[in-house]
Every structure is written in C-alpha cells, then in structure tokens.
Short mmCIF file of C-alpha atoms in Angstrom, two decimals:
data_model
loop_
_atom_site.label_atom_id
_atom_site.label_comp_id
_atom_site.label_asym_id
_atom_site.label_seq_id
_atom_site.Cartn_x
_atom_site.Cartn_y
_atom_site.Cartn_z
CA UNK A 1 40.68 13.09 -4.51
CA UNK A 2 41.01 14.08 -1.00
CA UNK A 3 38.95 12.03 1.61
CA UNK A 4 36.68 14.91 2.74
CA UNK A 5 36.43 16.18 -0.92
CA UNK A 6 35.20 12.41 -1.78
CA UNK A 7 33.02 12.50 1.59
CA UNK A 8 31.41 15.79 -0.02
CA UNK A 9 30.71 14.64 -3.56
CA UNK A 10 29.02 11.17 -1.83
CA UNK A 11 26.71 13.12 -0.18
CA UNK A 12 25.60 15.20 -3.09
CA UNK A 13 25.26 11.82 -4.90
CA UNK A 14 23.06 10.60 -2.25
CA UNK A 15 21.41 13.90 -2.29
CA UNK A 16 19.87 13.70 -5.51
CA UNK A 17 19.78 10.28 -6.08
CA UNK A 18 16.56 8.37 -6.74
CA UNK A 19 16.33 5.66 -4.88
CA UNK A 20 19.46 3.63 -2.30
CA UNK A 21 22.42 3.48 -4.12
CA UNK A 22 24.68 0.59 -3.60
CA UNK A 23 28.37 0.93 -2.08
CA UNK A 24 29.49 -0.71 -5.52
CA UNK A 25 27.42 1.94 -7.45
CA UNK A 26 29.15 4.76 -5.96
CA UNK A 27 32.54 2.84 -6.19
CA UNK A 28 31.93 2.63 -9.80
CA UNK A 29 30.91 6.74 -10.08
CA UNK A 30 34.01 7.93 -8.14
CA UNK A 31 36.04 5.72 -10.47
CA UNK A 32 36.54 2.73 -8.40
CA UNK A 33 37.31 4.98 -5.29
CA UNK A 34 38.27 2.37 -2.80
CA UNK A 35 35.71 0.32 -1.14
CA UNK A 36 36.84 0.08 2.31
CA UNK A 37 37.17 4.15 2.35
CA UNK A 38 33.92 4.59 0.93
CA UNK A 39 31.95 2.54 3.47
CA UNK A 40 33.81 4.22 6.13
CA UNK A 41 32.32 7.56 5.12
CA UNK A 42 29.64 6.42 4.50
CA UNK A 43 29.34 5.19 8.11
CA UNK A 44 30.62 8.67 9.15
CA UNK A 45 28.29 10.61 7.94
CA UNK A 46 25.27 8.43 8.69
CA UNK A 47 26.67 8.98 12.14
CA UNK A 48 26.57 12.38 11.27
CA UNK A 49 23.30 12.88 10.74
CA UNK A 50 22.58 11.11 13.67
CA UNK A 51 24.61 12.30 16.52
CA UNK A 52 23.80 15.91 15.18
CA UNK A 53 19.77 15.27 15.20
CA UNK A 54 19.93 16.44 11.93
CA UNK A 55 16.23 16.29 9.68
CA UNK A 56 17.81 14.28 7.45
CA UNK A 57 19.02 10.32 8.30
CA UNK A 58 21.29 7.72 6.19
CA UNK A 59 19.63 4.84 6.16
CA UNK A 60 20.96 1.38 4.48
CA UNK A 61 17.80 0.19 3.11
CA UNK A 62 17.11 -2.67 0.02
CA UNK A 63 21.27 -3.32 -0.14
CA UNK A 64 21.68 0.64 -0.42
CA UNK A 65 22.10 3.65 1.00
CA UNK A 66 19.59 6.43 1.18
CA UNK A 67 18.97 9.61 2.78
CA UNK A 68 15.41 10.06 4.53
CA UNK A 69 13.60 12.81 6.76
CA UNK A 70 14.34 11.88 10.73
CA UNK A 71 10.86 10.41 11.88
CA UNK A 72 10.09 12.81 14.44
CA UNK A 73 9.22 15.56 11.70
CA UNK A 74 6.82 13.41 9.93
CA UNK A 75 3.89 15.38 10.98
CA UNK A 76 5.75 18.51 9.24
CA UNK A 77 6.65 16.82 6.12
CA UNK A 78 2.80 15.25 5.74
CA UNK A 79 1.59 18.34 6.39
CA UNK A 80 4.05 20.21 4.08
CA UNK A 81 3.46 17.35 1.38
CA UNK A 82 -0.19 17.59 1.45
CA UNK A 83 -0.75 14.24 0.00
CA UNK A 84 -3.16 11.55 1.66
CA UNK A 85 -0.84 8.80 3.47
CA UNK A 86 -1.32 5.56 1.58
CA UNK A 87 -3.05 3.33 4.51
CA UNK A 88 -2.40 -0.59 4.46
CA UNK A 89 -5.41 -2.47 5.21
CA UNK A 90 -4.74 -4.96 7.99
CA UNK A 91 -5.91 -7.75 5.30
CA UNK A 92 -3.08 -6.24 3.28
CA UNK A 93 -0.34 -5.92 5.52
CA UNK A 94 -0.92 -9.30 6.83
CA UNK A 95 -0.92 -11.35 3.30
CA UNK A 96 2.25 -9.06 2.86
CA UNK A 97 3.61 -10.60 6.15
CA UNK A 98 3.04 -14.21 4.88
CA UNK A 99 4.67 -13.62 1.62
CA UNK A 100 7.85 -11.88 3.37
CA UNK A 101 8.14 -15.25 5.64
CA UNK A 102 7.32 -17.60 3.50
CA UNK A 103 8.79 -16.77 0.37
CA UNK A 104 8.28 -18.52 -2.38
CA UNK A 105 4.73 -18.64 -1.55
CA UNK A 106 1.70 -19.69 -3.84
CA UNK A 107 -1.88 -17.80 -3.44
CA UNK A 108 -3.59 -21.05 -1.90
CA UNK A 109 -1.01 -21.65 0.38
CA UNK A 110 -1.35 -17.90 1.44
CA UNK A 111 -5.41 -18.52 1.47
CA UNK A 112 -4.33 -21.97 3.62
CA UNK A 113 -2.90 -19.62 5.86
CA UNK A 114 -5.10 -16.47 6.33
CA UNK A 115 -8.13 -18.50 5.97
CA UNK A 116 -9.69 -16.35 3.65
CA UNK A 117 -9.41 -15.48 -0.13
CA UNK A 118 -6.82 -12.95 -0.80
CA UNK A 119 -7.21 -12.73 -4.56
CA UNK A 120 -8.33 -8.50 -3.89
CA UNK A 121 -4.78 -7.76 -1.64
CA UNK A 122 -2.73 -9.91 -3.96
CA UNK A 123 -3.85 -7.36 -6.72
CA UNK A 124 -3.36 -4.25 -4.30
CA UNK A 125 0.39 -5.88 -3.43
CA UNK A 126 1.15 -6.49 -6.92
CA UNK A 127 -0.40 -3.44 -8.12
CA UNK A 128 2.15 -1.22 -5.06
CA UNK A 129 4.88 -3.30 -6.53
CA UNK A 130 5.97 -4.78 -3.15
CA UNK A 131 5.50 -8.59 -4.28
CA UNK A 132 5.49 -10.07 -7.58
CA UNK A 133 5.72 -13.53 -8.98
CA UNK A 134 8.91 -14.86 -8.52
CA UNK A 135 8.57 -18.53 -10.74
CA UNK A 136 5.96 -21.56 -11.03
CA UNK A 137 5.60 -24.17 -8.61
CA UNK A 138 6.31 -27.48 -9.99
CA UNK A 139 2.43 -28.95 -9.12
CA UNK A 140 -0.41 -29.56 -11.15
CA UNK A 141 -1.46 -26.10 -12.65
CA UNK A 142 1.79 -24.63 -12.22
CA UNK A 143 0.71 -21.82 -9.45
CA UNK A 144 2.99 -18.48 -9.48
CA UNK A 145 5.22 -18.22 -5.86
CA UNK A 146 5.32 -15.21 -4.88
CA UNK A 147 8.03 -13.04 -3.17
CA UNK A 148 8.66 -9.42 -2.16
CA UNK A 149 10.37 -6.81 -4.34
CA UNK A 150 13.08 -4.08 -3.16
CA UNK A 151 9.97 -2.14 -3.11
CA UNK A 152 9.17 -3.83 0.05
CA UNK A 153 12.01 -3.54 1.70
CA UNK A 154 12.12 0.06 1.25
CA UNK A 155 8.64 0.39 2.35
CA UNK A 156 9.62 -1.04 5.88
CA UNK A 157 13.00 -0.14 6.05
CA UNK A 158 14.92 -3.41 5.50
CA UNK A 159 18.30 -3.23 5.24
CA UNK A 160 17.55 -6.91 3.25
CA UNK A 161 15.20 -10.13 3.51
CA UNK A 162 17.53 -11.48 6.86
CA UNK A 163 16.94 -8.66 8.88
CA UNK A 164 12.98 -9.12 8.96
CA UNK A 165 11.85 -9.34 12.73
CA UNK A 166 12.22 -12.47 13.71
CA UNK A 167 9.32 -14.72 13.42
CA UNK A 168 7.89 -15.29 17.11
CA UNK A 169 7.77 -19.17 18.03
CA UNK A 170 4.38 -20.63 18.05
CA UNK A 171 4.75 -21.16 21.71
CA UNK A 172 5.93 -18.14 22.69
CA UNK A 173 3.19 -15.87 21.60
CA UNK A 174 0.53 -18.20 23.26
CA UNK A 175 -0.50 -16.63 27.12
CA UNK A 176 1.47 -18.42 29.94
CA UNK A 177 0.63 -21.56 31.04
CA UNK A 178 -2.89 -22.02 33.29
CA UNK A 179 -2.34 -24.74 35.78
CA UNK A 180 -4.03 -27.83 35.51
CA UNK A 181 -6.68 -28.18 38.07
CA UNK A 182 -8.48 -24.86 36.94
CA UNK A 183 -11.74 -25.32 35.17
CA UNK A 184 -11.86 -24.30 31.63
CA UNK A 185 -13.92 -21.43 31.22
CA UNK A 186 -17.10 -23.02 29.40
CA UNK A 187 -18.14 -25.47 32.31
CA UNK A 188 -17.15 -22.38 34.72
CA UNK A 189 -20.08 -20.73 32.93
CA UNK A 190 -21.97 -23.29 33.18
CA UNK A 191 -22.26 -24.14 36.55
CA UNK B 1 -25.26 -12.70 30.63
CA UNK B 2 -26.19 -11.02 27.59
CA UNK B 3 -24.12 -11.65 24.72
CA UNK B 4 -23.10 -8.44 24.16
CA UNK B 5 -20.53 -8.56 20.84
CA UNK B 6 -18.63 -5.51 19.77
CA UNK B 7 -18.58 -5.85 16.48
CA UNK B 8 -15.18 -5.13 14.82
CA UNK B 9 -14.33 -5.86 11.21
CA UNK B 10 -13.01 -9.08 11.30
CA UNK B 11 -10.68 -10.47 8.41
CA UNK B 12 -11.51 -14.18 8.43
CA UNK B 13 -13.15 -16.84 11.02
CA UNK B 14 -9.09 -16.97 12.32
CA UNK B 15 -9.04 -14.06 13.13
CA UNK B 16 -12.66 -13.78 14.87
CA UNK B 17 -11.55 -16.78 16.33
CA UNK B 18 -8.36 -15.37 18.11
CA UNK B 19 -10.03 -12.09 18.76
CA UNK B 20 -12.52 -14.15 20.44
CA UNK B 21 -9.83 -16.70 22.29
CA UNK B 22 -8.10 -13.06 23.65
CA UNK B 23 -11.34 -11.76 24.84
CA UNK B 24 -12.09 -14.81 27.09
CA UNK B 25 -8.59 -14.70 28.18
CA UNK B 26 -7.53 -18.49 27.41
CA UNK B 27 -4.76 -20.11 25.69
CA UNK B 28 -5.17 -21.01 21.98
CA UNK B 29 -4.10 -24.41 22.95
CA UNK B 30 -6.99 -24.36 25.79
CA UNK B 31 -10.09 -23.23 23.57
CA UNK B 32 -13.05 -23.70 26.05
CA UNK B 33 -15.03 -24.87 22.58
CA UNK B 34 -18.29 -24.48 23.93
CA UNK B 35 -17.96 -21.21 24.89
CA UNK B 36 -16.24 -20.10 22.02
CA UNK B 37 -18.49 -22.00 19.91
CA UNK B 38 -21.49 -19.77 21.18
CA UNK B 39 -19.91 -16.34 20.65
CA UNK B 40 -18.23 -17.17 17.60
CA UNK B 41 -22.23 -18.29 16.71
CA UNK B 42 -23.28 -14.44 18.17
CA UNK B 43 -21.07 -13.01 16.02
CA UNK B 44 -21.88 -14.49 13.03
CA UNK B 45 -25.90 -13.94 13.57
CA UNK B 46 -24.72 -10.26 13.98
CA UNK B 47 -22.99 -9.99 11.06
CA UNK B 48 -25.70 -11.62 8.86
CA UNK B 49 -28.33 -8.89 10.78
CA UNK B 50 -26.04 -6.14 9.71
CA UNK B 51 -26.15 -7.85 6.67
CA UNK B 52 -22.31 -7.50 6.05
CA UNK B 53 -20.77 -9.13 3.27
CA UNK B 54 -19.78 -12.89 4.88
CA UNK B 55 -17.44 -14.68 3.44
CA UNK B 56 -18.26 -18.81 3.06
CA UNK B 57 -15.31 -19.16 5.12
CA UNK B 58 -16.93 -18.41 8.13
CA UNK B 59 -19.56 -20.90 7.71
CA UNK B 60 -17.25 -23.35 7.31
CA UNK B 61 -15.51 -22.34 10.58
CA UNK B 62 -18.85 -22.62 11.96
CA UNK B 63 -19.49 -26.25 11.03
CA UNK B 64 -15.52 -27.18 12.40
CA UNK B 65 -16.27 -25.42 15.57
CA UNK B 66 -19.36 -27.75 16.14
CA UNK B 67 -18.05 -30.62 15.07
CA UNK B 68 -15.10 -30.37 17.66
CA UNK B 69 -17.80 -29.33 19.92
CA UNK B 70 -19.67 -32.88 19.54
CA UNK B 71 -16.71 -35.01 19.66
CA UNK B 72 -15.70 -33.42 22.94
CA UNK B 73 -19.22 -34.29 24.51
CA UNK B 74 -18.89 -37.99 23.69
CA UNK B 75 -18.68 -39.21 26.92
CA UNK B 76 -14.69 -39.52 28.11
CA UNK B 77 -13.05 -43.07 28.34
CA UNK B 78 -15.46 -45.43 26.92
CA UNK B 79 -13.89 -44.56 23.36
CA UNK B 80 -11.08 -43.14 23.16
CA UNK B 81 -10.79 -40.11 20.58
CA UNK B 82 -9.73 -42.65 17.70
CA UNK B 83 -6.79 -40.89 15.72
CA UNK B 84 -8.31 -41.71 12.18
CA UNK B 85 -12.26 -41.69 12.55
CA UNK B 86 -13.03 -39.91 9.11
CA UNK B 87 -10.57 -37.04 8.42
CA UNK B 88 -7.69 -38.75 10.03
CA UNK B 89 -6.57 -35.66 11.94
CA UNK B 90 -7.64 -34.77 15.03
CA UNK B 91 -9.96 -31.68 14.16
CA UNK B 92 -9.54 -29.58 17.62
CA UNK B 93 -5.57 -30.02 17.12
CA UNK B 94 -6.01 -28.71 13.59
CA UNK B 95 -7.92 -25.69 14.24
CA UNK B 96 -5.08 -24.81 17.10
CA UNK B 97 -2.11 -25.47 14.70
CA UNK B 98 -3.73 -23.12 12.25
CA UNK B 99 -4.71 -20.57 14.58
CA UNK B 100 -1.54 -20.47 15.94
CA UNK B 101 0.34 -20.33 12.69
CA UNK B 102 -2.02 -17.49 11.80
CA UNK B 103 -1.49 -15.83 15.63
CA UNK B 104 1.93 -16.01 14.29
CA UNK B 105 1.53 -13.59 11.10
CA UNK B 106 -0.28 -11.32 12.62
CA UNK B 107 2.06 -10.31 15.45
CA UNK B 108 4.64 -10.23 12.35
CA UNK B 109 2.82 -8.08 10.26
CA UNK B 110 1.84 -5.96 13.77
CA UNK B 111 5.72 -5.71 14.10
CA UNK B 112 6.38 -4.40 10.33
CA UNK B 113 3.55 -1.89 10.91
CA UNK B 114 5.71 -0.24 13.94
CA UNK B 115 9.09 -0.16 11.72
CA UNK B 116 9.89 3.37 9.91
CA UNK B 117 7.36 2.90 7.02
CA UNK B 118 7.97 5.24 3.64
CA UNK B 119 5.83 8.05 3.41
CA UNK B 120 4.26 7.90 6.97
CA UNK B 121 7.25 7.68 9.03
CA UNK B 122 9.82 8.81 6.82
CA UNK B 123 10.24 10.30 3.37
CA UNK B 124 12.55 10.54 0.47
CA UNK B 125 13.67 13.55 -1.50
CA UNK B 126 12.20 11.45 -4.51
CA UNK B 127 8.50 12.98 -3.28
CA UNK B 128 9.46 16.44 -4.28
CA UNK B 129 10.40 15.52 -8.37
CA UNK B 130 7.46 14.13 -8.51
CA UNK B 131 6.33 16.80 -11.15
CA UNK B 132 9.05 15.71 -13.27
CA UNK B 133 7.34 12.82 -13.40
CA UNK B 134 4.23 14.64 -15.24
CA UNK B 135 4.30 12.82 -18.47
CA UNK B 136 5.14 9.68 -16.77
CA UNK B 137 1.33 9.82 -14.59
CA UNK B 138 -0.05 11.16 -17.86
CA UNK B 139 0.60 8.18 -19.30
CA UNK B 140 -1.61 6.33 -16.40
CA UNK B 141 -4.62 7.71 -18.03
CA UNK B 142 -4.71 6.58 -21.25
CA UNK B 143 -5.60 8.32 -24.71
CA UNK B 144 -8.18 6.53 -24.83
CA UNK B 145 -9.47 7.77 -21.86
CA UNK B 146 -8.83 10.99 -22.53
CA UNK B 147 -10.82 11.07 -25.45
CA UNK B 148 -13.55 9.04 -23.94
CA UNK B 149 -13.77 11.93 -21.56
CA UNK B 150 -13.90 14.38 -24.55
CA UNK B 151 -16.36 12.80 -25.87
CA UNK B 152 -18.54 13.01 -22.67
CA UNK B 153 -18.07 16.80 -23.51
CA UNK B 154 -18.77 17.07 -26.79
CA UNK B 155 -22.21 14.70 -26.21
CA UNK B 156 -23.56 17.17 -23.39
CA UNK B 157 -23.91 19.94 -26.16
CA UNK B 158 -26.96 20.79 -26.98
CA UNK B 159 -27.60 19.55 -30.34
CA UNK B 160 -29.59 22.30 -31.50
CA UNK B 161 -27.01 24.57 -31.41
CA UNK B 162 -26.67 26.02 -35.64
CA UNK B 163 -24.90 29.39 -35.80
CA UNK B 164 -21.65 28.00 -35.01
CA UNK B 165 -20.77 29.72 -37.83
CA UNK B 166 -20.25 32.93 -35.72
CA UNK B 167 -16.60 33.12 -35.65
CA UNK B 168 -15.59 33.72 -32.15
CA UNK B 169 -11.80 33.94 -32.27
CA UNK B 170 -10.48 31.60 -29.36
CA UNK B 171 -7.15 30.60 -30.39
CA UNK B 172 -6.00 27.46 -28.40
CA UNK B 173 -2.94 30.14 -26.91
CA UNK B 174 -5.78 31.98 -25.43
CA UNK B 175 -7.43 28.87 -23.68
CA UNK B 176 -3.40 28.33 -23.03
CA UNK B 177 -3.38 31.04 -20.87
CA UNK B 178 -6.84 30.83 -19.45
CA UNK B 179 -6.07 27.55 -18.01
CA UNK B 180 -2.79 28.48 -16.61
CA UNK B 181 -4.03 31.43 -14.98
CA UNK B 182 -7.11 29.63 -13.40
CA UNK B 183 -4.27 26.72 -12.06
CA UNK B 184 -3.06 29.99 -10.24
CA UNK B 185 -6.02 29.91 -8.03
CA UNK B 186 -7.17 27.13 -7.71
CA UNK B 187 -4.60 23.50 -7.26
CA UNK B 188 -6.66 20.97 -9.22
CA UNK B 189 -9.17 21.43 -12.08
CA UNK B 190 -11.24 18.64 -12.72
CA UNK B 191 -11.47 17.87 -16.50
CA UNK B 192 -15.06 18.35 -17.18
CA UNK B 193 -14.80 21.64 -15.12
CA UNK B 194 -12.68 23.39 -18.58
CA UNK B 195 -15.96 22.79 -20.63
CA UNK B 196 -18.24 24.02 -18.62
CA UNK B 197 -19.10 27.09 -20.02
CA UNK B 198 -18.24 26.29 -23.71
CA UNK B 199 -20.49 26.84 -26.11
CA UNK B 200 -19.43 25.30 -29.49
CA UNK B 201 -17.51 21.78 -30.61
CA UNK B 202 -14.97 24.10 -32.00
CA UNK B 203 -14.43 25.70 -28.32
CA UNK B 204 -14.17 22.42 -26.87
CA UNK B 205 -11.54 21.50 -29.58
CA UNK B 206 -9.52 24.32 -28.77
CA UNK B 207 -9.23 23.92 -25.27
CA UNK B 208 -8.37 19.97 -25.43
CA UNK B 209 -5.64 21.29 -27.75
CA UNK B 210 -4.75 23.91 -25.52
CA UNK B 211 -4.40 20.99 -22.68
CA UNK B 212 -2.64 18.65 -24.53
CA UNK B 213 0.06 21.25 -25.34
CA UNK B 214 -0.03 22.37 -21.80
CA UNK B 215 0.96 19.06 -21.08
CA UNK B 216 3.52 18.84 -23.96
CA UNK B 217 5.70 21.58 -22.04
CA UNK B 218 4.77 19.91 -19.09
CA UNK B 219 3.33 23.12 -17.74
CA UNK B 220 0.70 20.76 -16.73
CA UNK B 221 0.01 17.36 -15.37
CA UNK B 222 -3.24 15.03 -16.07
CA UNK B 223 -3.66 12.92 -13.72
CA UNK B 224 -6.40 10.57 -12.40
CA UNK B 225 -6.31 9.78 -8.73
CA UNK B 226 -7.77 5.54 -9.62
CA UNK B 227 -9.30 4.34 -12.50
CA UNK B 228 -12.73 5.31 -13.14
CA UNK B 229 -12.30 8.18 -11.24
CA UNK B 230 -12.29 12.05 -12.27
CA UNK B 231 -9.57 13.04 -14.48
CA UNK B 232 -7.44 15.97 -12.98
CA UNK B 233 -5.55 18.71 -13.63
CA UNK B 234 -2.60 20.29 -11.53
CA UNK B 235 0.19 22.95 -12.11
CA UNK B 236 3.72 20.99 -13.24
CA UNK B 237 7.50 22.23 -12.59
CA UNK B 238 7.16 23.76 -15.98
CA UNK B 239 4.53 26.19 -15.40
CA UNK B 240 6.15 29.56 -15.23
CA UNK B 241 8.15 29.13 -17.92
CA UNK B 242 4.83 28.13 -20.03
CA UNK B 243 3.48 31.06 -19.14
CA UNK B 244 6.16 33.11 -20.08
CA UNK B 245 6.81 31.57 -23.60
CA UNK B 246 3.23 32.10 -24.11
CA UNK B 247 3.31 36.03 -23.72
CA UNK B 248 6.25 35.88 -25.55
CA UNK B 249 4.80 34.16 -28.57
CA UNK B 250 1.93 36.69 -28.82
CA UNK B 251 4.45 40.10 -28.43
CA UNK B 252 6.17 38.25 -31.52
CA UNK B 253 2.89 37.91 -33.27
CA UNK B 254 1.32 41.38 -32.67
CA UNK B 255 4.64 42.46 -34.20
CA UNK B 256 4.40 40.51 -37.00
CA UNK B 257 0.75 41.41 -37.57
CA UNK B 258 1.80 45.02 -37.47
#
C-alpha cells in the first residue's frame, strides 16, 4: 500500500469512527501497517488540519486519535445541532477536579475536602460516566475509590491522566506577601 | 458600614469562606477572623431569611470560626497558645490548611473548565448517528414505562363510553401514517399528545401498536429527556423509507382486495 493511499484510508477510518482510535488499533486494521509510518501520518495530517484552518482538527485524546470540529465554529455547530449544551454545575466540576487529582479517592475523603456532602454530584458523575469506582479501600466498611473514566478525558480533552494541568502549589495561589507591620484588616475596622 | 452581602450561591462554608477572604483582599494564611467571622455571620442570617436550603455544614463552620475567634482574644503572652488544649491541633491552622487545599481544587477545576470541553467547545461526528442510536434511547424508557403511560391513557376515558361496538375501521397502518405525517410538521410529539382525540380503548390500542412498530423500523425514536419526565417522540434516520414501505404495503393490498 502506497504511503498516501494508507494516509487516505486512515483518514476515512478516523472519519467514521466512533470514538479515538488507538495507533495500535489502526496498526492492527491496515494489517500491521508499520507503526512508526503510521504515527508519522498521523502527525501529518493533524498538521494538516491545522496549518490549513480546516473545520475539522486531529486531536490525540483518551490514548487515541480523533477528529473534532475546530473550536472557533462552535457557535455554528450548537446552533446547527440544536441540542441544549450539557452545563456542569460548579459543585460538579469541582468534585470531578478532586477525583482527577486524587485518584483513588473515597466519597468522605472527597466530602473532607469540599466540605460539603457530595453524595447528589457523585450520582450526576457516575451517572455521565466520567468517574466510576475503581476498587475498595482496605478500612473499616470497605469505601469504593473512585477514579475517572476515558469518558473524562475525552470530555476535557486529555491526551491521558499525566497531562492534567498541573496542580498549583498551595503557596502559590495564595496573594503576595503583606508586610509585617500592616494592621490586619479587623482591628483597622475597628479603630 | 452597612453590611451589604451580595448573595451568590455558595457551594459550602469553604467556599463562602474564600469568597469572603478574596473580597476583603487578605491572604488565606492572614484571615483577619473577626472580620471574617462577622460577614461570614451576615451571610448566613441572609441565607436563613431567604430561607435557602443550608446545609449543617455551615453551622459547623460557624461554631470553628468563633472558636478561633475566642482563642485569639485571650490576652497574648500570659499563655501561650498550648499546642494540645482539647483537639490537639491548632484550629486557625486547620481551617487555613483546608481552605487552601480547597483554594487549590477550585483553581483546578476553573482550569479544566477553560480546556476544549466536548460538546461546547468542540464536537464529534458521533453527534450526527445519534438516530442510529434510536432503539438504544428507547431502551432508556422502559416497557414498563411505556405501558404505565398507556395506561394513563386508557384511565382518562370516559367510562361511560358503550357503543364501542361501532366499527370504525382504523387499522394501526393508518395511525402508521398519521403519525409519520404529523412528525413532518412538527419535531417532537409528546406521548399523551397521540391520544388526545381518541375516542375508544380499541383506538388507543391501535395507535400504541402503530408506535411500537414505528419504532420497530426505527422510523421513530421514544425518548424521554430524564426520568419522570414526558415521554417523546421524534423522526429517526429511518423515516422515509417507513413511509414509503407503508404506501407500498397498501397499493399491494388494494390489489389484492380487488
């Protein structure tokens, strides 16, 4: 199979596919094509797409490859699609947050952190399929941990769990420091 | 100064906290307590007038809040802040390690919120099949449902209703095509909407039947948008070609009948 023949056929794969294919998926369809060629065309034509402005992007998402609508026509596809966007709560996103960090993660040690009970998101996460009980923590009652499912990674575009955005140090996000001498607000106000 | 509180949906006494720490412009590690104390007090007192659902959590972050409050007014140097007095753990140092650890998961779920997300940002070809997947959502409502629903119909009838005997011909084909032309006009049908001007059981019948088949050829998908909720009804992939096996069946049977 010629090179450009092979680049052809990958793209119709990708095409129709449902879902990111993996390199060794499509290895194993064009009959253990060779690896190091495919990945090179595949890098080609996610260039492609990209140096082109094409509406259509290759994106390596959940260990795969996929092919998605450019982000600057979303407005055109929603409106096209007519469906209602599915909206995260921020109660949602944020339990999701603390499961994608701290996986394995048990519901109290989620409600430790969030301060609140999260028994209603844990059912909407579980219910979207983006986390789901991973194993049993070895302490009295045997709690589920909880991770995140390919699902997830899709949802936000994650090539895999390592390329998360790096957690921020605890110091770091804290405002810079106020020198000593200044009064602290409270007795400001009070005088 | 009038304690004026904007009132914002709040998802836990951390996060009232640290919206509260932002507004006054101070470091997490710096809480002026007092201060803080008294809003986070305002706030509270506001939410109960609005009577909004509180959760017991934010008592509880009430009572912490003046507890640190008290130990800080114990007069400085005479006793020094002894490490275990009843909890062991410093209290003030345990609300900032957990409000900073929280601090921390917001900004991270803040920062997966700006990423491409799936069906807001970007989308996959996989949206447009969806009709394929007709007998797939169909299954999301179950039978039982279905039925239950069917039921609902059959119970509004009047019940004094006797000369059903009149034979009205309605063959389920005819609802068939009924229902497919009416999906012409209009996107979704809701369920209860096909009964409403049937007269007998037997009608109803028919047109459930003519449904279900509908859905067998997947001319049709039923649908419900959450559980609970109104049971729908919306044109499938196979629609056309429903239609047209449909007129087809009845030229072969006005032959036959000939």
């Amino acid at each position: 199979m010629e090179r450009e023949e092979l680049k052809s056929a990958v793209e119709s794969l990708l095409f129709v596919a449902d879902g990111p294919q993996t390199l060794h998926r499509l290895a194993e369809v064009f009959d253990q094509a060779d690896r190091q060629t495919l990945q090179s065309i595949l890098n080609e034509l996610q260039t492609e797409y990209e140096s082109q402005n094409r509406g259509i992007r290759m994106v390596e998402v959940a260990g795969g490859y996929q092919l998605r609508t450019a982000k600057a026509n979303a407005d055109w596809v929603k409106k096209f699609l007519g469906g209602r966007p599915a909206r995260m709560s921020k109660a949602t996103l944020e339990t999701l947050a603390i499961v994608a960090y701290r996986q394995p993660i048990t519901k109290a040690e989620i409600e430790a952190i969030r301060g609140v009970d999260v028994d209603g998101v844990m059912t909407t996460l579980l219910e979207r399929n983006l986390i789901r009980a991973v194993a049993r923590k070895d302490v009295p009652g045997r709690p589920f941990l909880y991770g995140t499912t390919p699902e997830f990674l899709q949802l936000f575009n994650l090539k895999d769990l390592s390329h998360l955005p790096t957690l921020k140090e605890m110091e770091e996000i804290s405002l810079p420091e106020i020198p000593g001498d200044v009064l602290p607000i409270d007795q400001l106000e009070e005088t | 100064v009038s304690t004026k509180v904007q009132l914002e949906i709040f998802e836990g006494p951390l996060d009232l906290l640290l919206h509260l720490i932002k507004k006054n412009e101070v470091r997490v590690t710096d809480i002026p307590i007092a201060a803080i104390t008294e809003q986070y007090l305002a706030t509270l007192e506001l939410m109960q007038s609005l009577s909004l659902d509180m959760a017991g959590e934010f008592l509880v972050m009430a009572a912490t809040l003046i507890h640190i409050k008290s130990r800080e007014l114990l007069p400085e140097g005479d006793e020094e802040p002894e490490p275990d007095e009843d909890e062991g753990v410093d209290p003030r140092a345990e609300l900032v390690r957990r409000l900073l650890e929280y601090q921390r998961y917001k900004e991270a779920a803040a920062e997966l919120e700006q990423r491409e997300v799936l069906t807001r940002d970007v989308f996959v070809r996989a949206t447009a099949p969806v009709e394929e997947a007709g007998p797939r959502e169909f299954r999301e409502i179950s039978v039982f449902e279905l039925l239950g629903a069917l039921k609902r119909v059959i119970d509004r009838l009047p019940k004094d209703i006797v000369h059903e005997v009149m034979l009205e011909k309605i063959t389920v084909r005819e609802k068939m095509t009924l229902l497919l032309d009416r999906l012409r006009s209009e996107s979704r049908i809701v369920f209860e909407s096909l009964f409403s001007e049937v007269q007998s059981r037997m009608e109803i019948i028919v047109t459930f039947l003519a449904m279900l088949e509908l859905v067998k050829v997947r001319a049709i998908r039923v649908f419900q948008d959450q559980p609970g909720g109104d049971i729908l009804i919306e044109a499938a992939a196979g629609m056309d070609q429903a239609a047209e096996g449909i007129v087809l069946e009845e030229a072969e049977e006005k032959q036959d009948g000939a």
